[in-house]
Structures are given as structure tokens and as C-alpha cells.
């Protein structure tokens, strides 16, 4: 488990993020985490139960981290890229619910479930191939 490479933009970060979520089960757990986090946060806002907001974060990140430690066997990108990880989480979720995540995996890695050592095919990821 190595630290995330340095990125200058979200566009550079996205292929790395997708590569850290290669296993379908990991992505599925992330989607569940996103739904749980949104549901608890929405409940907190609607009910003015502000004490629930930290619970939304704990539930969402807790589920996602379980996926990393027990499915992907890597470190969550959140530790190095807090804002971009959150953005990428919901981009990945949006791609999944619109049926585009498989084609995004193919665009970036040439298959829907590439092995850990598969190089990223996206030109914008050139600087970080093999990282």
C-alpha cells in the first residue's frame, strides 16, 4: 500500500481514483456509502438535527474505507486528497447510476475490471503511469 502520487488537477486525479476502485464490490460498497451519507445528511437538514451530520460522515467514510481495506487492499485516496476524493466519489456514483461506469473503466484501463498493475490508457494520466 503506497501513498498517492501528487496531482495538479482533478482531471489528473480522476484516473488514479478510478484505478483505486477496480473491483466491482469496492465500487458497490462506495455507492452504498454515498447513499447512506446523503440520506443521513438530508435527514439531519430536514429535521434540523445537526448532531446527525458527523454521523453522515462517519457512516459514509466508514463503509468506503472497509471496501479499501478488505476488498481493494489499498489506502483510501481521501487521506491525501480530501476534496477531490469527495468529488470523485459522487462522479463515480453518477457514472454508475447513469450506466457509464463500465465504459469509463474501459476508457481508462481497457477493461471493466483491470488487474492492479494494468496501466492507465488515458492520455492525461501519462505522467503517473506505473505509479
GROMACS .gro file of N, CA and C in nm:
model
  393
    1UNK      N    1   0.084  -0.118   0.000
    1UNK     CA    2   0.000   0.000   0.000
    1UNK      C    3   0.088   0.123   0.000
    2UNK      N    4   0.088   0.193  -0.110
    2UNK     CA    5   0.174   0.310  -0.119
    2UNK      C    6   0.091   0.437  -0.118
    3UNK      N    7   0.157   0.547  -0.091
    3UNK     CA    8   0.089   0.676  -0.088
    3UNK      C    9   0.052   0.719  -0.229
    4UNK      N   10  -0.050   0.801  -0.237
    4UNK     CA   11  -0.096   0.851  -0.367
    4UNK      C   12   0.009   0.944  -0.428
    5UNK      N   13   0.027   0.935  -0.560
    5UNK     CA   14   0.117   1.029  -0.625
    5UNK      C   15   0.060   1.171  -0.618
    6UNK      N   16   0.140   1.269  -0.650
    6UNK     CA   17   0.095   1.409  -0.648
    6UNK      C   18   0.026   1.444  -0.779
    7UNK      N   19  -0.086   1.513  -0.768
    7UNK     CA   20  -0.163   1.556  -0.886
    7UNK      C   21  -0.182   1.706  -0.880
    8UNK      N   22  -0.190   1.767  -0.998
    8UNK     CA   23  -0.210   1.912  -1.005
    8UNK      C   24  -0.355   1.951  -1.029
    9UNK      N   25  -0.438   1.855  -1.070
    9UNK     CA   26  -0.577   1.888  -1.102
    9UNK      C   27  -0.667   1.767  -1.078
   10UNK      N   28  -0.796   1.793  -1.069
   10UNK     CA   29  -0.892   1.685  -1.056
   10UNK      C   30  -0.889   1.596  -1.181
   11UNK      N   31  -0.867   1.656  -1.295
   11UNK     CA   32  -0.861   1.580  -1.420
   11UNK      C   33  -0.748   1.476  -1.416
   12UNK      N   34  -0.636   1.512  -1.359
   12UNK     CA   35  -0.525   1.417  -1.341
   12UNK      C   36  -0.558   1.313  -1.235
   13UNK      N   37  -0.628   1.355  -1.130
   13UNK     CA   38  -0.660   1.269  -1.017
   13UNK      C   39  -0.762   1.160  -1.053
   14UNK      N   40  -0.859   1.192  -1.139
   14UNK     CA   41  -0.969   1.101  -1.169
   14UNK      C   42  -0.923   0.962  -1.213
   15UNK      N   43  -0.831   0.947  -1.310
   15UNK     CA   44  -0.788   0.812  -1.348
   15UNK      C   45  -0.725   0.735  -1.231
   16UNK      N   46  -0.651   0.805  -1.148
   16UNK     CA   47  -0.593   0.741  -1.030
   16UNK      C   48  -0.704   0.691  -0.939
   17UNK      N   49  -0.804   0.776  -0.913
   17UNK     CA   50  -0.915   0.740  -0.826
   17UNK      C   51  -0.988   0.617  -0.878
   18UNK      N   52  -1.016   0.616  -1.007
   18UNK     CA   53  -1.084   0.501  -1.068
   18UNK      C   54  -0.997   0.376  -1.052
   19UNK      N   55  -0.868   0.391  -1.071
   19UNK     CA   56  -0.777   0.278  -1.057
   19UNK      C   57  -0.771   0.222  -0.916
   20UNK      N   58  -0.803   0.302  -0.818
   20UNK     CA   59  -0.807   0.257  -0.679
   20UNK      C   60  -0.940   0.190  -0.645
   21UNK      N   61  -1.031   0.185  -0.742
   21UNK     CA   62  -1.164   0.126  -0.724
   21UNK      C   63  -1.192   0.028  -0.838
   22UNK      N   64  -1.098  -0.059  -0.865
   22UNK     CA   65  -1.108  -0.151  -0.979
   22UNK      C   66  -1.207  -0.265  -0.955
   23UNK      N   67  -1.222  -0.309  -0.833
   23UNK     CA   68  -1.310  -0.421  -0.803
   23UNK      C   69  -1.456  -0.376  -0.797
   24UNK      N   70  -1.544  -0.447  -0.869
   24UNK     CA   71  -1.686  -0.410  -0.866
   24UNK      C   72  -1.745  -0.405  -0.725
   25UNK      N   73  -1.704  -0.496  -0.636
   25UNK     CA   74  -1.755  -0.496  -0.500
   25UNK      C   75  -1.713  -0.370  -0.426
   26UNK      N   76  -1.592  -0.325  -0.449
   26UNK     CA   77  -1.545  -0.200  -0.387
   26UNK      C   78  -1.633  -0.083  -0.432
   27UNK      N   79  -1.658  -0.075  -0.561
   27UNK     CA   80  -1.743   0.033  -0.613
   27UNK      C   81  -1.884   0.022  -0.557
   28UNK      N   82  -1.938  -0.098  -0.548
   28UNK     CA   83  -2.072  -0.117  -0.494
   28UNK      C   84  -2.081  -0.069  -0.350
   29UNK      N   85  -1.981  -0.101  -0.270
   29UNK     CA   86  -1.978  -0.054  -0.131
   29UNK      C   87  -1.968   0.098  -0.128
   30UNK      N   88  -1.890   0.155  -0.218
   30UNK     CA   89  -1.881   0.302  -0.226
   30UNK      C   90  -2.016   0.364  -0.261
   31UNK      N   91  -2.090   0.302  -0.352
   31UNK     CA   92  -2.221   0.355  -0.389
   31UNK      C   93  -2.314   0.351  -0.269
   32UNK      N   94  -2.310   0.242  -0.194
   32UNK     CA   95  -2.391   0.231  -0.072
   32UNK      C   96  -2.350   0.339   0.028
   33UNK      N   97  -2.220   0.361   0.041
   33UNK     CA   98  -2.169   0.464   0.132
   33UNK      C   99  -2.220   0.602   0.091
   34UNK      N  100  -2.221   0.629  -0.038
   34UNK     CA  101  -2.269   0.759  -0.087
   34UNK      C  102  -2.417   0.777  -0.055
   35UNK      N  103  -2.496   0.673  -0.076
   35UNK     CA  104  -2.639   0.681  -0.048
   35UNK      C  105  -2.665   0.699   0.101
   36UNK      N  106  -2.595   0.622   0.184
   36UNK     CA  107  -2.612   0.634   0.329
   36UNK      C  108  -2.572   0.773   0.375
   37UNK      N  109  -2.458   0.822   0.328
   37UNK     CA  110  -2.413   0.956   0.367
   37UNK      C  111  -2.512   1.064   0.327
   38UNK      N  112  -2.562   1.057   0.205
   38UNK     CA  113  -2.663   1.155   0.160
   38UNK      C  114  -2.792   1.144   0.239
   39UNK      N  115  -2.835   1.021   0.267
   39UNK     CA  116  -2.960   1.002   0.341
   39UNK      C  117  -2.951   1.058   0.483
   40UNK      N  118  -2.842   1.029   0.550
   40UNK     CA  119  -2.825   1.080   0.688
   40UNK      C  120  -2.809   1.231   0.687
   41UNK      N  121  -2.733   1.286   0.593
   41UNK     CA  122  -2.716   1.432   0.585
   41UNK      C  123  -2.850   1.500   0.553
   42UNK      N  124  -2.926   1.443   0.460
   42UNK     CA  125  -3.056   1.500   0.425
   42UNK      C  126  -3.150   1.496   0.546
   43UNK      N  127  -3.151   1.384   0.616
   43UNK     CA  128  -3.234   1.372   0.737
   43UNK      C  129  -3.193   1.478   0.839
   44UNK      N  130  -3.064   1.497   0.857
   44UNK     CA  131  -3.015   1.597   0.953
   44UNK      C  132  -3.064   1.736   0.917
   45UNK      N  133  -3.059   1.769   0.789
   45UNK     CA  134  -3.100   1.902   0.744
   45UNK      C  135  -3.251   1.920   0.756
   46UNK      N  136  -3.327   1.823   0.708
   46UNK     CA  137  -3.474   1.832   0.710
   46UNK      C  138  -3.526   1.840   0.853
   47UNK      N  139  -3.467   1.762   0.942
   47UNK     CA  140  -3.513   1.758   1.080
   47UNK      C  141  -3.440   1.859   1.170
   48UNK      N  142  -3.350   1.937   1.113
   48UNK     CA  143  -3.267   2.030   1.191
   48UNK      C  144  -3.196   1.956   1.306
   49UNK      N  145  -3.159   1.834   1.280
   49UNK     CA  146  -3.087   1.752   1.379
   49UNK      C  147  -2.939   1.756   1.342
   50UNK      N  148  -2.877   1.869   1.370
   50UNK     CA  149  -2.739   1.893   1.327
   50UNK      C  150  -2.640   1.794   1.382
   51UNK      N  151  -2.675   1.733   1.496
   51UNK     CA  152  -2.586   1.635   1.556
   51UNK      C  153  -2.570   1.512   1.466
   52UNK      N  154  -2.661   1.494   1.368
   52UNK     CA  155  -2.652   1.381   1.276
   52UNK      C  156  -2.547   1.400   1.166
   53UNK      N  157  -2.509   1.525   1.140
   53UNK     CA  158  -2.413   1.550   1.031
   53UNK      C  159  -2.281   1.475   1.049
   54UNK      N  160  -2.222   1.475   1.167
   54UNK     CA  161  -2.099   1.395   1.182
   54UNK      C  162  -2.124   1.246   1.160
   55UNK      N  163  -2.244   1.200   1.195
   55UNK     CA  164  -2.278   1.059   1.172
   55UNK      C  165  -2.282   1.028   1.022
   56UNK      N  166  -2.327   1.123   0.942
   56UNK     CA  167  -2.329   1.104   0.796
   56UNK      C  168  -2.187   1.081   0.745
   57UNK      N  169  -2.095   1.160   0.794
   57UNK     CA  170  -1.954   1.147   0.752
   57UNK      C  171  -1.896   1.014   0.798
   58UNK      N  172  -1.920   0.978   0.923
   58UNK     CA  173  -1.866   0.854   0.979
   58UNK      C  174  -1.922   0.732   0.905
   59UNK      N  175  -2.052   0.731   0.880
   59UNK     CA  176  -2.114   0.618   0.809
   59UNK      C  177  -2.060   0.607   0.667
   60UNK      N  178  -2.057   0.718   0.597
   60UNK     CA  179  -2.014   0.718   0.458
   60UNK      C  180  -1.868   0.677   0.443
   61UNK      N  181  -1.781   0.744   0.516
   61UNK     CA  182  -1.639   0.711   0.506
   61UNK      C  183  -1.608   0.575   0.565
   62UNK      N  184  -1.676   0.538   0.672
   62UNK     CA  185  -1.654   0.407   0.733
   62UNK      C  186  -1.679   0.294   0.635
   63UNK      N  187  -1.792   0.300   0.565
   63UNK     CA  188  -1.823   0.197   0.465
   63UNK      C  189  -1.720   0.196   0.353
   64UNK      N  190  -1.686   0.313   0.303
   64UNK     CA  191  -1.590   0.322   0.193
   64UNK      C  192  -1.454   0.268   0.234
   65UNK      N  193  -1.411   0.300   0.354
   65UNK     CA  194  -1.280   0.252   0.399
   65UNK      C  195  -1.278   0.101   0.417
   66UNK      N  196  -1.390   0.043   0.459
   66UNK     CA  197  -1.399  -0.103   0.469
   66UNK      C  198  -1.372  -0.163   0.332
   67UNK      N  199  -1.429  -0.103   0.228
   67UNK     CA  200  -1.408  -0.152   0.091
   67UNK      C  201  -1.260  -0.147   0.053
   68UNK      N  202  -1.191  -0.044   0.093
   68UNK     CA  203  -1.049  -0.033   0.060
   68UNK      C  204  -0.964  -0.135   0.136
   69UNK      N  205  -0.989  -0.147   0.263
   69UNK     CA  206  -0.906  -0.236   0.343
   69UNK      C  207  -0.931  -0.384   0.315
   70UNK      N  208  -1.057  -0.422   0.291
   70UNK     CA  209  -1.090  -0.564   0.279
   70UNK      C  210  -1.118  -0.612   0.137
   71UNK      N  211  -1.141  -0.521   0.043
   71UNK     CA  212  -1.168  -0.561  -0.095
   71UNK      C  213  -1.052  -0.522  -0.186
   72UNK      N  214  -1.017  -0.394  -0.188
   72UNK     CA  215  -0.908  -0.347  -0.275
   72UNK      C  216  -0.770  -0.366  -0.215
   73UNK      N  217  -0.762  -0.371  -0.083
   73UNK     CA  218  -0.635  -0.382  -0.012
   73UNK      C  219  -0.543  -0.264  -0.044
   74UNK      N  220  -0.600  -0.144  -0.037
   74UNK     CA  221  -0.521  -0.022  -0.058
   74UNK      C  222  -0.569   0.085   0.039
   75UNK      N  223  -0.501   0.198   0.038
   75UNK     CA  224  -0.539   0.310   0.126
   75UNK      C  225  -0.637   0.400   0.053
   76UNK      N  226  -0.740   0.448   0.123
   76UNK     CA  227  -0.833   0.541   0.060
   76UNK      C  228  -0.760   0.669   0.015
   77UNK      N  229  -0.796   0.717  -0.104
   77UNK     CA  230  -0.738   0.840  -0.157
   77UNK      C  231  -0.775   0.961  -0.072
   78UNK      N  232  -0.878   0.946   0.010
   78UNK     CA  233  -0.924   1.055   0.096
   78UNK      C  234  -0.813   1.107   0.185
   79UNK      N  235  -0.723   1.021   0.226
   79UNK     CA  236  -0.617   1.061   0.317
   79UNK      C  237  -0.524   1.163   0.256
   80UNK      N  238  -0.510   1.160   0.125
   80UNK     CA  239  -0.421   1.255   0.057
   80UNK      C  240  -0.497   1.364  -0.018
   81UNK      N  241  -0.619   1.334  -0.061
   81UNK     CA  242  -0.697   1.426  -0.146
   81UNK      C  243  -0.842   1.433  -0.097
   82UNK      N  244  -0.863   1.506   0.010
   82UNK     CA  245  -0.995   1.512   0.073
   82UNK      C  246  -1.102   1.564  -0.022
   83UNK      N  247  -1.082   1.680  -0.079
   83UNK     CA  248  -1.183   1.742  -0.166
   83UNK      C  249  -1.202   1.665  -0.296
   84UNK      N  250  -1.093   1.631  -0.361
   84UNK     CA  251  -1.104   1.560  -0.489
   84UNK      C  252  -1.163   1.420  -0.470
   85UNK      N  253  -1.135   1.356  -0.357
   85UNK     CA  254  -1.192   1.224  -0.331
   85UNK      C  255  -1.343   1.232  -0.318
   86UNK      N  256  -1.390   1.334  -0.250
   86UNK     CA  257  -1.536   1.352  -0.236
   86UNK      C  258  -1.599   1.379  -0.372
   87UNK      N  259  -1.535   1.466  -0.450
   87UNK     CA  260  -1.587   1.494  -0.584
   87UNK      C  261  -1.587   1.367  -0.669
   88UNK      N  262  -1.480   1.291  -0.662
   88UNK     CA  263  -1.468   1.169  -0.742
   88UNK      C  264  -1.568   1.063  -0.697
   89UNK      N  265  -1.593   1.056  -0.567
   89UNK     CA  266  -1.692   0.962  -0.513
   89UNK      C  267  -1.828   0.983  -0.580
   90UNK      N  268  -1.870   1.108  -0.586
   90UNK     CA  269  -2.002   1.136  -0.644
   90UNK      C  270  -2.000   1.132  -0.796
   91UNK      N  271  -1.886   1.158  -0.857
   91UNK     CA  272  -1.875   1.141  -1.003
   91UNK      C  273  -1.887   0.993  -1.036
   92UNK      N  274  -1.817   0.909  -0.961
   92UNK     CA  275  -1.824   0.765  -0.982
   92UNK      C  276  -1.967   0.714  -0.960
   93UNK      N  277  -2.032   0.764  -0.856
   93UNK     CA  278  -2.170   0.726  -0.825
   93UNK      C  279  -2.263   0.768  -0.940
   94UNK      N  280  -2.247   0.891  -0.990
   94UNK     CA  281  -2.328   0.939  -1.101
   94UNK      C  282  -2.305   0.854  -1.226
   95UNK      N  283  -2.179   0.822  -1.255
   95UNK     CA  284  -2.149   0.736  -1.369
   95UNK      C  285  -2.218   0.600  -1.352
   96UNK      N  286  -2.220   0.547  -1.230
   96UNK     CA  287  -2.281   0.417  -1.206
   96UNK      C  288  -2.433   0.422  -1.228
   97UNK      N  289  -2.500   0.523  -1.172
   97UNK     CA  290  -2.646   0.527  -1.185
   97UNK      C  291  -2.691   0.564  -1.326
   98UNK      N  292  -2.602   0.621  -1.405
   98UNK     CA  293  -2.635   0.651  -1.544
   98UNK      C  294  -2.582   0.544  -1.639
   99UNK      N  295  -2.524   0.437  -1.583
   99UNK     CA  296  -2.476   0.326  -1.664
   99UNK      C  297  -2.349   0.352  -1.741
  100UNK      N  298  -2.269   0.449  -1.696
  100UNK     CA  299  -2.148   0.485  -1.769
  100UNK      C  300  -2.018   0.443  -1.701
  101UNK      N  301  -2.025   0.382  -1.582
  101UNK     CA  302  -1.901   0.349  -1.512
  101UNK      C  303  -1.822   0.240  -1.584
  102UNK      N  304  -1.890   0.142  -1.642
  102UNK     CA  305  -1.821   0.038  -1.717
  102UNK      C  306  -1.743   0.094  -1.834
  103UNK      N  307  -1.807   0.184  -1.908
  103UNK     CA  308  -1.737   0.243  -2.023
  103UNK      C  309  -1.624   0.335  -1.977
  104UNK      N  310  -1.637   0.396  -1.861
  104UNK     CA  311  -1.528   0.479  -1.807
  104UNK      C  312  -1.409   0.391  -1.767
  105UNK      N  313  -1.437   0.276  -1.707
  105UNK     CA  314  -1.329   0.181  -1.674
  105UNK      C  315  -1.260   0.136  -1.802
  106UNK      N  316  -1.337   0.106  -1.905
  106UNK     CA  317  -1.277   0.064  -2.033
  106UNK      C  318  -1.195   0.176  -2.095
  107UNK      N  319  -1.246   0.300  -2.088
  107UNK     CA  320  -1.173   0.413  -2.145
  107UNK      C  321  -1.038   0.430  -2.076
  108UNK      N  322  -1.039   0.416  -1.944
  108UNK     CA  323  -0.916   0.440  -1.868
  108UNK      C  324  -0.822   0.321  -1.864
  109UNK      N  325  -0.876   0.200  -1.860
  109UNK     CA  326  -0.792   0.082  -1.836
  109UNK      C  327  -0.808  -0.029  -1.939
  110UNK      N  328  -0.898  -0.013  -2.035
  110UNK     CA  329  -0.912  -0.113  -2.139
  110UNK      C  330  -1.001  -0.230  -2.103
  111UNK      N  331  -1.054  -0.233  -1.981
  111UNK     CA  332  -1.150  -0.336  -1.940
  111UNK      C  333  -1.231  -0.283  -1.823
  112UNK      N  334  -1.337  -0.357  -1.787
  112UNK     CA  335  -1.423  -0.310  -1.678
  112UNK      C  336  -1.368  -0.347  -1.541
  113UNK      N  337  -1.277  -0.442  -1.533
  113UNK     CA  338  -1.217  -0.480  -1.405
  113UNK      C  339  -1.069  -0.515  -1.427
  114UNK      N  340  -0.986  -0.415  -1.457
  114UNK     CA  341  -0.845  -0.441  -1.485
  114UNK      C  342  -0.770  -0.486  -1.361
  115UNK      N  343  -0.663  -0.563  -1.381
  115UNK     CA  344  -0.580  -0.602  -1.267
  115UNK      C  345  -0.508  -0.480  -1.208
  116UNK      N  346  -0.458  -0.494  -1.087
  116UNK     CA  347  -0.392  -0.384  -1.016
  116UNK      C  348  -0.278  -0.323  -1.097
  117UNK      N  349  -0.207  -0.402  -1.173
  117UNK     CA  350  -0.090  -0.349  -1.243
  117UNK      C  351  -0.122  -0.303  -1.385
  118UNK      N  352  -0.250  -0.298  -1.423
  118UNK     CA  353  -0.286  -0.253  -1.558
  118UNK      C  354  -0.255  -0.104  -1.572
  119UNK      N  355  -0.187  -0.065  -1.678
  119UNK     CA  356  -0.157   0.077  -1.697
  119UNK      C  357  -0.282   0.154  -1.737
  120UNK      N  358  -0.286   0.279  -1.695
  120UNK     CA  359  -0.396   0.366  -1.736
  120UNK      C  360  -0.374   0.405  -1.881
  121UNK      N  361  -0.481   0.399  -1.960
  121UNK     CA  362  -0.471   0.431  -2.102
  121UNK      C  363  -0.501   0.577  -2.133
  122UNK      N  364  -0.556   0.649  -2.037
  122UNK     CA  365  -0.596   0.787  -2.060
  122UNK      C  366  -0.473   0.875  -2.080
  123UNK      N  367  -0.469   0.956  -2.188
  123UNK     CA  368  -0.352   1.041  -2.215
  123UNK      C  369  -0.321   1.138  -2.101
  124UNK      N  370  -0.423   1.190  -2.034
  124UNK     CA  371  -0.398   1.287  -1.927
  124UNK      C  372  -0.334   1.222  -1.805
  125UNK      N  373  -0.329   1.091  -1.801
  125UNK     CA  374  -0.271   1.019  -1.690
  125UNK      C  375  -0.128   0.976  -1.720
  126UNK      N  376  -0.074   1.017  -1.832
  126UNK     CA  377   0.059   0.978  -1.880
  126UNK      C  378   0.168   0.997  -1.774
  127UNK      N  379   0.165   1.108  -1.704
  127UNK     CA  380   0.270   1.139  -1.608
  127UNK      C  381   0.273   1.044  -1.490
  128UNK      N  382   0.162   0.972  -1.467
  128UNK     CA  383   0.152   0.889  -1.348
  128UNK      C  384   0.142   0.740  -1.380
  129UNK      N  385   0.169   0.700  -1.504
  129UNK     CA  386   0.166   0.557  -1.539
  129UNK      C  387   0.270   0.484  -1.457
  130UNK      N  388   0.226   0.372  -1.407
  130UNK     CA  389   0.317   0.290  -1.328
  130UNK      C  390   0.336   0.339  -1.187
  131UNK      N  391   0.265   0.445  -1.148
  131UNK     CA  392   0.277   0.497  -1.012
  131UNK      C  393   0.194   0.417  -0.917
   0.00000   0.00000   0.00000
